[in-house]
C-alpha atoms as a printed R data frame, in Angstrom:
    type eleno elety resid chain resno       x       y       z
1   ATOM     1    CA   MET     A     1 140.609 131.660 112.650
2   ATOM     2    CA   ASN     A     2 140.700 133.474 116.029
3   ATOM     3    CA   ASP     A     3 142.796 136.624 116.400
4   ATOM     4    CA   TYR     A     4 143.828 137.790 119.866
5   ATOM     5    CA   ILE     A     5 145.276 141.177 120.827
6   ATOM     6    CA   ILE     A     6 147.444 140.965 123.949
7   ATOM     7    CA   SER     A     7 149.946 143.125 125.821
8   ATOM     8    CA   LEU     A     8 152.449 141.269 127.957
9   ATOM     9    CA   ASP     A     9 154.688 142.475 130.767
10  ATOM    10    CA   VAL     A    10 156.734 139.553 132.075
11  ATOM    11    CA   GLY     A    11 158.333 141.141 135.123
12  ATOM    12    CA   LYS     A    12 160.896 139.640 137.466
13  ATOM    13    CA   TYR     A    13 158.340 139.618 140.271
14  ATOM    14    CA   GLU     A    14 155.036 139.307 138.451
15  ATOM    15    CA   THR     A    15 153.687 138.585 134.980
16  ATOM    16    CA   LYS     A    16 150.853 140.826 133.793
17  ATOM    17    CA   ALA     A    17 148.812 140.658 130.592
18  ATOM    18    CA   ILE     A    18 145.815 142.482 129.145
19  ATOM    19    CA   GLY     A    19 143.929 141.258 126.075
20  ATOM    20    CA   ARG     A    20 140.865 139.964 124.298
21  ATOM    21    CA   CYS     A    21 139.719 138.167 121.186
22  ATOM    22    CA   ALA     A    22 139.729 140.731 118.360
23  ATOM    23    CA   SER     A    23 136.163 139.858 117.383
24  ATOM    24    CA   ASP     A    24 134.858 140.563 120.889
25  ATOM    25    CA   THR     A    25 133.819 143.934 122.282
26  ATOM    26    CA   THR     A    26 135.992 146.099 124.528
27  ATOM    27    CA   GLU     A    27 133.899 144.931 127.496
28  ATOM    28    CA   SER     A    28 135.519 141.506 127.132
29  ATOM    29    CA   ILE     A    29 139.044 142.793 127.861
30  ATOM    30    CA   ARG     A    30 140.623 140.657 130.585
31  ATOM    31    CA   ARG     A    31 143.603 141.010 132.917
32  ATOM    32    CA   VAL     A    32 145.840 138.156 133.964
33  ATOM    33    CA   HIS     A    33 148.583 138.255 136.580
34  ATOM    34    CA   PHE     A    34 150.672 135.765 138.546
35  ATOM    35    CA   LYS     A    35 154.094 135.578 140.171
36  ATOM    36    CA   THR     A    36 157.003 134.931 137.823
37  ATOM    37    CA   LYS     A    37 158.258 131.952 139.801
38  ATOM    38    CA   LEU     A    38 158.742 128.372 138.656
39  ATOM    39    CA   TYR     A    39 158.762 124.949 140.288
40  ATOM    40    CA   ASP     A    40 160.023 121.923 138.346
41  ATOM    41    CA   LEU     A    41 157.824 118.913 139.111
42  ATOM    42    CA   LYS     A    42 160.875 116.669 138.674
43  ATOM    43    CA   ASN     A    43 161.653 117.775 142.221
44  ATOM    44    CA   GLY     A    44 158.465 116.144 143.542
45  ATOM    45    CA   TYR     A    45 154.715 116.284 143.050
46  ATOM    46    CA   VAL     A    46 152.642 118.997 144.731
47  ATOM    47    CA   ASP     A    47 148.926 119.766 144.566
48  ATOM    48    CA   LEU     A    48 148.054 123.007 142.833
49  ATOM    49    CA   GLU     A    49 147.324 125.858 145.252
50  ATOM    50    CA   GLY     A    50 146.801 129.603 145.121
51  ATOM    51    CA   ASN     A    51 147.262 131.637 141.946
52  ATOM    52    CA   SER     A    52 149.316 128.908 140.271
53  ATOM    53    CA   TYR     A    53 149.256 126.989 136.998
54  ATOM    54    CA   LYS     A    54 150.414 123.488 136.183
55  ATOM    55    CA   ILE     A    55 152.210 123.415 132.828
56  ATOM    56    CA   SER     A    56 153.299 120.669 130.467
57  ATOM    57    CA   TYR     A    57 155.642 121.966 127.783
58  ATOM    58    CA   ASP     A    58 158.255 120.250 125.660
59  ATOM    59    CA   LYS     A    59 157.741 116.951 127.566
60  ATOM    60    CA   ASN     A    60 158.417 118.559 130.957
61  ATOM    61    CA   ASN     A    61 156.089 119.536 133.793
62  ATOM    62    CA   TYR     A    62 156.194 122.673 135.915
63  ATOM    63    CA   ILE     A    63 154.173 124.881 138.218
64  ATOM    64    CA   ILE     A    64 154.300 128.635 137.769
65  ATOM    65    CA   GLY     A    65 152.884 131.285 140.094
66  ATOM    66    CA   ASP     A    66 152.434 131.364 143.877
67  ATOM    67    CA   GLN     A    67 153.948 127.892 144.363
68  ATOM    68    CA   GLY     A    68 157.015 128.639 142.274
69  ATOM    69    CA   GLU     A    69 160.358 128.536 144.063
70  ATOM    70    CA   THR     A    70 162.780 129.722 141.388
71  ATOM    71    CA   LYS     A    71 162.852 133.231 139.971
72  ATOM    72    CA   SER     A    72 165.168 135.009 137.571
73  ATOM    73    CA   TYR     A    73 168.006 137.261 138.695
74  ATOM    74    CA   GLU     A    74 169.100 138.092 135.149
75  ATOM    75    CA   THR     A    75 168.298 141.279 133.263
76  ATOM    76    CA   SER     A    76 167.938 139.206 130.093
77  ATOM    77    CA   LYS     A    77 164.586 137.472 129.646
78  ATOM    78    CA   THR     A    78 165.650 134.812 127.168
79  ATOM    79    CA   ASN     A    79 165.210 132.004 129.651
80  ATOM    80    CA   LEU     A    80 162.703 129.192 130.137
81  ATOM    81    CA   LEU     A    81 160.937 130.890 133.063
82  ATOM    82    CA   HIS     A    82 159.994 133.943 131.017
83  ATOM    83    CA   LYS     A    83 158.955 131.883 128.002
84  ATOM    84    CA   LEU     A    84 156.652 129.709 130.131
85  ATOM    85    CA   ALA     A    85 155.251 132.775 131.904
86  ATOM    86    CA   ALA     A    86 154.503 134.419 128.547
87  ATOM    87    CA   TYR     A    87 152.837 131.334 127.095
88  ATOM    88    CA   THR     A    88 150.822 130.637 130.248
89  ATOM    89    CA   ALA     A    89 149.504 134.210 130.279
90  ATOM    90    CA   ILE     A    90 148.522 133.960 126.598
91  ATOM    91    CA   THR     A    91 146.542 130.748 127.164
92  ATOM    92    CA   GLN     A    92 144.297 132.493 129.662
93  ATOM    93    CA   PHE     A    93 142.708 134.460 126.808
94  ATOM    94    CA   LEU     A    94 142.133 131.394 124.603
95  ATOM    95    CA   THR     A    95 139.567 128.631 124.382
96  ATOM    96    CA   PRO     A    96 141.198 125.223 124.978
97  ATOM    97    CA   ASP     A    97 141.210 122.562 122.252
98  ATOM    98    CA   THR     A    98 140.838 125.092 119.430
99  ATOM    99    CA   GLU     A    99 143.051 125.583 116.380
100 ATOM   100    CA   ASN     A   100 144.147 128.580 114.306
101 ATOM   101    CA   ASN     A   101 144.615 130.940 117.229
102 ATOM   102    CA   LYS     A   102 146.720 133.893 116.065
103 ATOM   103    CA   ILE     A   103 148.331 136.170 118.646
104 ATOM   104    CA   TYR     A   104 149.163 139.836 118.010
105 ATOM   105    CA   LEU     A   105 151.407 140.773 120.884
106 ATOM   106    CA   THR     A   106 153.035 143.852 122.349
107 ATOM   107    CA   LEU     A   107 155.881 142.807 124.617
108 ATOM   108    CA   ALA     A   108 157.541 144.886 127.345
109 ATOM   109    CA   CYS     A   109 161.325 144.849 127.113
110 ATOM   110    CA   PRO     A   110 163.938 145.916 129.707
111 ATOM   111    CA   ILE     A   111 165.699 149.176 128.802
112 ATOM   112    CA   SER     A   112 169.116 147.508 128.924
113 ATOM   113    CA   VAL     A   113 167.969 144.919 126.352
114 ATOM   114    CA   LEU     A   114 166.120 147.484 124.235
115 ATOM   115    CA   LYS     A   115 169.304 149.497 123.753
116 ATOM   116    CA   VAL     A   116 171.103 146.530 122.145
117 ATOM   117    CA   GLU     A   117 169.513 145.670 118.792
118 ATOM   118    CA   THR     A   118 170.753 142.078 118.692
119 ATOM   119    CA   ALA     A   119 169.556 141.426 122.256
120 ATOM   120    CA   LYS     A   120 166.146 142.952 121.503
121 ATOM   121    CA   GLU     A   121 165.685 140.786 118.406
122 ATOM   122    CA   GLN     A   122 166.876 137.719 120.310
123 ATOM   123    CA   TYR     A   123 164.226 138.282 122.985
124 ATOM   124    CA   LYS     A   124 161.565 138.856 120.328
125 ATOM   125    CA   ASP     A   125 162.492 135.673 118.423
126 ATOM   126    CA   PHE     A   126 162.763 133.669 121.657
127 ATOM   127    CA   ILE     A   127 159.176 134.452 122.648
128 ATOM   128    CA   LYS     A   128 157.756 134.269 119.118
129 ATOM   129    CA   ASN     A   129 159.088 130.767 118.568
130 ATOM   130    CA   ASP     A   130 159.333 129.148 115.153
131 ATOM   131    CA   GLY     A   131 155.809 128.070 114.286
132 ATOM   132    CA   PRO     A   132 152.817 126.871 116.332
133 ATOM   133    CA   ILE     A   133 153.100 126.589 120.102
134 ATOM   134    CA   ASN     A   134 151.533 123.685 121.964
135 ATOM   135    CA   ILE     A   135 151.211 123.795 125.742
136 ATOM   136    CA   ILE     A   136 149.044 122.140 128.404
137 ATOM   137    CA   VAL     A   137 147.921 124.397 131.249
138 ATOM   138    CA   ASN     A   138 145.878 122.994 134.139
139 ATOM   139    CA   GLU     A   139 145.229 119.825 132.122
140 ATOM   140    CA   LYS     A   140 143.819 121.766 129.145
141 ATOM   141    CA   ASN     A   141 145.393 121.780 125.676
142 ATOM   142    CA   TYR     A   142 146.205 125.083 124.015
143 ATOM   143    CA   ASN     A   143 147.493 125.716 120.507
144 ATOM   144    CA   PHE     A   144 148.438 129.107 119.153
145 ATOM   145    CA   GLU     A   145 150.880 130.940 116.926
146 ATOM   146    CA   ILE     A   146 152.355 134.356 117.615
147 ATOM   147    CA   GLU     A   147 151.710 136.182 114.379
148 ATOM   148    CA   ALA     A   148 153.405 139.487 115.253
149 ATOM   149    CA   ILE     A   149 155.331 141.016 118.163
150 ATOM   150    CA   THR     A   150 155.895 144.698 118.827
151 ATOM   151    CA   ILE     A   151 158.626 145.469 121.353
152 ATOM   152    CA   LYS     A   152 158.247 148.470 123.650
153 ATOM   153    CA   ALA     A   153 160.218 149.683 126.658
154 ATOM   154    CA   GLU     A   154 159.203 148.666 130.151
155 ATOM   155    CA   GLY     A   155 157.671 151.640 131.917
156 ATOM   156    CA   SER     A   156 156.580 153.345 128.682
157 ATOM   157    CA   GLY     A   157 152.874 152.582 128.975
158 ATOM   158    CA   LEU     A   158 151.826 155.961 130.353
159 ATOM   159    CA   VAL     A   159 152.965 157.679 127.153
160 ATOM   160    CA   TYR     A   160 150.119 155.902 125.375
161 ATOM   161    CA   THR     A   161 147.421 156.078 128.071
162 ATOM   162    CA   GLU     A   162 148.086 159.678 129.191
163 ATOM   163    CA   PRO     A   163 149.765 161.378 126.195
164 ATOM   164    CA   GLU     A   164 148.673 164.872 127.302
165 ATOM   165    CA   ARG     A   165 150.912 164.565 130.344
166 ATOM   166    CA   PHE     A   166 153.895 164.395 127.999
167 ATOM   167    CA   LYS     A   167 152.860 166.965 125.394
168 ATOM   168    CA   ASN     A   168 155.289 169.914 125.321
169 ATOM   169    CA   LYS     A   169 156.666 168.749 128.675
170 ATOM   170    CA   THR     A   170 159.876 167.264 130.044
171 ATOM   171    CA   VAL     A   171 158.869 164.131 131.923
172 ATOM   172    CA   LEU     A   172 161.066 161.700 133.819
173 ATOM   173    CA   VAL     A   173 159.534 158.223 134.067
174 ATOM   174    CA   THR     A   174 161.070 156.062 136.783
175 ATOM   175    CA   ASP     A   175 159.958 152.435 136.624
176 ATOM   176    CA   PHE     A   176 160.674 150.380 139.753
177 ATOM   177    CA   GLY     A   177 160.508 146.694 138.837
178 ATOM   178    CA   GLY     A   178 161.528 143.473 140.513
179 ATOM   179    CA   LEU     A   179 165.204 143.667 139.576
180 ATOM   180    CA   ASN     A   180 165.733 146.994 137.827
181 ATOM   181    CA   MET     A   181 164.970 150.671 137.993
182 ATOM   182    CA   GLY     A   182 164.448 152.059 134.505
183 ATOM   183    CA   LEU     A   183 164.823 155.790 133.868
184 ATOM   184    CA   ALA     A   184 163.467 157.431 130.736
185 ATOM   185    CA   LEU     A   185 163.554 161.176 130.099
186 ATOM   186    CA   TYR     A   186 160.844 162.269 127.648
187 ATOM   187    CA   ARG     A   187 160.818 165.608 125.869
188 ATOM   188    CA   ASN     A   188 157.473 166.298 124.212
189 ATOM   189    CA   LYS     A   189 156.568 162.574 124.225
190 ATOM   190    CA   VAL     A   190 159.921 161.509 122.730
191 ATOM   191    CA   CYS     A   191 162.668 159.624 124.563
192 ATOM   192    CA   LYS     A   192 166.043 159.353 122.805
193 ATOM   193    CA   PRO     A   193 168.107 156.178 123.314
194 ATOM   194    CA   SER     A   194 170.713 158.250 125.178
195 ATOM   195    CA   ASP     A   195 168.014 159.367 127.632
196 ATOM   196    CA   ARG     A   196 167.225 155.830 128.811
197 ATOM   197    CA   PHE     A   197 169.154 154.554 131.821
198 ATOM   198    CA   PRO     A   198 168.830 151.030 133.291
199 ATOM   199    CA   GLU     A   199 169.890 150.504 136.897
200 ATOM   200    CA   GLU     A   200 169.887 147.361 139.026
201 ATOM   201    CA   LEU     A   201 167.713 148.838 141.733
202 ATOM   202    CA   GLY     A   202 164.311 147.175 142.023
203 ATOM   203    CA   SER     A   203 162.329 145.381 144.719
204 ATOM   204    CA   ASP     A   204 165.169 142.893 145.334
205 ATOM   205    CA   ALA     A   205 167.413 145.794 146.356
206 ATOM   206    CA   LEU     A   206 164.600 147.361 148.398
207 ATOM   207    CA   THR     A   207 164.178 144.077 150.271
208 ATOM   208    CA   GLU     A   208 167.899 144.079 151.092
209 ATOM   209    CA   PHE     A   209 167.737 147.663 152.419
210 ATOM   210    CA   ILE     A   210 164.879 146.616 154.716
211 ATOM   211    CA   ARG     A   211 166.539 143.345 155.667
212 ATOM   212    CA   THR     A   212 169.661 145.244 156.780
213 ATOM   213    CA   GLU     A   213 167.605 147.543 159.008
214 ATOM   214    CA   LEU     A   214 165.644 144.642 160.482
215 ATOM   215    CA   ILE     A   215 168.854 142.795 161.369
216 ATOM   216    CA   LYS     A   216 170.101 145.944 163.142
217 ATOM   217    CA   CYS     A   217 166.935 146.336 165.193
218 ATOM   218    CA   LYS     A   218 167.045 142.619 166.091
219 ATOM   219    CA   ASN     A   219 170.578 143.048 167.471
220 ATOM   220    CA   GLY     A   220 172.273 141.161 164.666
221 ATOM   221    CA   ASN     A   221 169.944 138.183 164.562
222 ATOM   222    CA   ILE     A   222 169.583 136.999 160.982
223 ATOM   223    CA   VAL     A   223 166.436 137.937 159.092
224 ATOM   224    CA   SER     A   224 165.728 135.852 155.999
225 ATOM   225    CA   VAL     A   225 164.892 137.326 152.620
226 ATOM   226    CA   GLU     A   226 161.394 135.840 152.932
227 ATOM   227    CA   GLN     A   227 160.896 137.529 156.315
228 ATOM   228    CA   ALA     A   228 162.087 140.846 154.904
229 ATOM   229    CA   GLU     A   229 159.752 140.505 151.900
230 ATOM   230    CA   ASN     A   230 156.823 139.852 154.208
231 ATOM   231    CA   ALA     A   231 157.774 142.809 156.416
232 ATOM   232    CA   LEU     A   232 157.877 144.992 153.303
233 ATOM   233    CA   ASP     A   233 154.361 143.868 152.376
234 ATOM   234    CA   VAL     A   234 152.747 144.352 155.803
235 ATOM   235    CA   GLY     A   235 155.033 147.021 157.300
236 ATOM   236    CA   TYR     A   236 156.534 145.105 160.235
237 ATOM   237    CA   MET     A   237 157.630 141.759 161.669
238 ATOM   238    CA   THR     A   238 155.539 139.935 164.236
239 ATOM   239    CA   LYS     A   239 156.009 138.046 167.487
240 ATOM   240    CA   ASN     A   240 153.174 136.003 168.967
241 ATOM   241    CA   SER     A   241 150.957 137.322 166.147
242 ATOM   242    CA   SER     A   242 151.529 140.959 167.209
243 ATOM   243    CA   PRO     A   243 153.640 143.607 165.423
244 ATOM   244    CA   ILE     A   244 157.104 144.208 166.859
245 ATOM   245    CA   PRO     A   245 157.084 148.021 167.340
246 ATOM   246    CA   GLU     A   246 160.744 148.651 166.507
247 ATOM   247    CA   THR     A   247 160.433 146.760 163.223
248 ATOM   248    CA   ILE     A   248 157.807 149.249 162.009
249 ATOM   249    CA   GLU     A   249 160.439 152.008 162.114
250 ATOM   250    CA   ALA     A   250 163.061 149.700 160.615
251 ATOM   251    CA   VAL     A   251 160.888 148.994 157.571
252 ATOM   252    CA   LYS     A   252 160.097 152.682 157.142
253 ATOM   253    CA   TYR     A   253 163.764 153.657 157.478
254 ATOM   254    CA   GLY     A   254 164.806 150.993 154.967
255 ATOM   255    CA   LYS     A   255 162.308 152.383 152.460
256 ATOM   256    CA   GLU     A   256 163.558 155.929 153.022
257 ATOM   257    CA   LYS     A   257 167.175 154.887 152.510
258 ATOM   258    CA   PHE     A   258 166.232 153.072 149.306
259 ATOM   259    CA   VAL     A   259 164.382 156.091 147.902
260 ATOM   260    CA   SER     A   260 167.253 158.413 148.845
261 ATOM   261    CA   HIS     A   261 169.663 156.087 147.066
262 ATOM   262    CA   ALA     A   262 167.418 155.969 144.002
263 ATOM   263    CA   LEU     A   263 167.275 159.780 143.880
264 ATOM   264    CA   ASP     A   264 171.080 159.907 144.147
265 ATOM   265    CA   VAL     A   265 171.331 157.518 141.192
266 ATOM   266    CA   ILE     A   266 168.996 159.742 139.172
267 ATOM   267    CA   ALA     A   267 171.132 162.778 140.017
268 ATOM   268    CA   ARG     A   268 174.280 160.945 138.883
269 ATOM   269    CA   HIS     A   269 172.746 160.840 135.411
270 ATOM   270    CA   ASN     A   270 172.724 164.648 135.522
271 ATOM   271    CA   ILE     A   271 168.941 164.675 135.838
272 ATOM   272    CA   HIS     A   272 167.637 167.291 138.263
273 ATOM   273    CA   ILE     A   273 164.334 165.822 139.319
274 ATOM   274    CA   ASP     A   274 163.105 169.113 140.785
275 ATOM   275    CA   GLU     A   275 163.542 170.781 137.397
276 ATOM   276    CA   VAL     A   276 161.573 168.385 135.183
277 ATOM   277    CA   ASP     A   277 157.938 169.289 134.514
278 ATOM   278    CA   SER     A   278 156.633 165.983 135.796
279 ATOM   279    CA   PRO     A   279 158.492 163.257 137.723
280 ATOM   280    CA   VAL     A   280 156.476 160.070 137.146
281 ATOM   281    CA   PHE     A   281 156.902 156.830 139.097
282 ATOM   282    CA   VAL     A   282 155.443 153.539 137.870
283 ATOM   283    CA   GLY     A   283 155.855 149.806 138.487
284 ATOM   284    CA   GLY     A   284 154.783 147.368 141.155
285 ATOM   285    CA   THR     A   285 157.475 148.397 143.648
286 ATOM   286    CA   THR     A   286 156.314 152.019 143.443
287 ATOM   287    CA   ILE     A   287 153.123 151.171 145.337
288 ATOM   288    CA   LYS     A   288 155.185 150.128 148.370
289 ATOM   289    CA   LEU     A   289 157.066 153.455 148.296
290 ATOM   290    CA   LYS     A   290 154.229 155.844 147.473
291 ATOM   291    CA   ASP     A   291 154.128 157.856 150.721
292 ATOM   292    CA   ILE     A   292 157.904 158.288 150.856
293 ATOM   293    CA   LEU     A   293 158.171 159.224 147.176
294 ATOM   294    CA   LEU     A   294 155.479 161.887 147.545
295 ATOM   295    CA   LYS     A   295 157.244 163.220 150.629
296 ATOM   296    CA   LYS     A   296 160.667 163.451 148.957
297 ATOM   297    CA   VAL     A   297 159.367 164.473 145.518
298 ATOM   298    CA   PRO     A   298 156.327 166.683 146.237
299 ATOM   299    CA   ASN     A   299 155.329 167.091 142.575
300 ATOM   300    CA   ALA     A   300 155.644 163.360 141.796
301 ATOM   301    CA   TYR     A   301 152.880 161.690 139.844
302 ATOM   302    CA   ILE     A   302 152.038 158.076 140.675
303 ATOM   303    CA   PRO     A   303 149.193 156.738 138.527
304 ATOM   304    CA   ALA     A   304 146.469 154.603 140.042
305 ATOM   305    CA   ASN     A   305 147.334 150.915 139.667
306 ATOM   306    CA   SER     A   306 150.862 151.881 138.663
307 ATOM   307    CA   GLN     A   307 151.818 148.193 138.475
308 ATOM   308    CA   TRP     A   308 149.538 147.943 135.422
309 ATOM   309    CA   SER     A   309 150.689 151.103 133.622
310 ATOM   310    CA   THR     A   310 153.047 149.274 131.244
311 ATOM   311    CA   ALA     A   311 150.527 146.577 130.283
312 ATOM   312    CA   GLU     A   312 147.717 149.120 129.863
313 ATOM   313    CA   GLY     A   313 149.708 151.369 127.565
314 ATOM   314    CA   LEU     A   314 151.082 148.485 125.550
315 ATOM   315    CA   TYR     A   315 147.575 147.128 125.036
316 ATOM   316    CA   LYS     A   316 146.683 150.391 123.304
317 ATOM   317    CA   VAL     A   317 149.756 149.923 121.099
318 ATOM   318    CA   ALA     A   318 148.781 146.320 120.332
319 ATOM   319    CA   PHE     A   319 145.238 147.313 119.359
320 ATOM   320    CA   ALA     A   320 146.433 150.178 117.139
321 ATOM   321    CA   LYS     A   321 149.012 147.962 115.418
322 ATOM   322    CA   TYR     A   322 146.509 145.158 114.840
323 ATOM   323    CA   THR     A   323 143.893 147.541 113.421
324 ATOM   324    CA   LYS     A   324 146.473 149.064 111.055
325 ATOM   325    CA   MET     A   325 147.689 145.653 109.889
326 ATOM   326    CA   LYS     A   326 144.159 144.526 109.106
327 ATOM   327    CA   LYS     A   327 143.397 147.692 107.147
328 ATOM   328    CA   GLU     A   328 146.591 147.359 105.141
329 ATOM   329    CA   GLY     A   329 145.985 143.643 104.620
């Protein structure tokens, strides 16, 4: 029997996982990440390219990752895309064509789902499945069973990796994800349910702020979502392979407007960000806003590799839970 300890953060933009076989040393810990986008091969065959995986599951074939074309716009994660992303990530820690693989999983959950007990349990049961899971990834067969799942809030990872930052302090954790902005106000490492606030304000909204500014600076000419996403990544749009100067300012202004809006939303929850001991910003979108956040919130703390903060903290939870279960067993 092979036991695996894995933390899983299936985000709207990207899926991230950290884990290892329980019998291995800590040096064998691996990280897996890929875009949470799906392509159904019923729509036509394509060769596998980039950071993508070909999947056969339940008699259907898909590609997930860079070549995916469909993503989720729902807060809920009880959909096929998130199940396939979770299972694909898990397989990357396993040896193909082996049996009796048991998975001990810590799973990141959106704040809005976490606050509703039935929704939380539905998500947990949806991923856990009823019995063994069989899936083919990149032409290799994988079999495993999810033995136990621990649900934790998205954005909560830093509480477990940097607990001293929260000890005897009031800390606001703002998690910018693909779709949502999650707010959690911790007092001495504890966050009450009433101090968690989900908002639909993630990278999709940021892209729209930037897209609006780019359309203005291009005199009303339409800018696609894909063009705006690319401009967000590189900082400008191009013409004849050279940056268009006015688009540099448009991207920057769009980011500033987004951050100002986010701070207004925080204030509407009666949270005075300049009065908390430590305003913390995590999540993949945070990296794209770092300079502006530090300018507008001078005492902000943005951890290195903030896109991994949830998965890193939840791995510590997974390891502690697994160790406790084995001692009790």
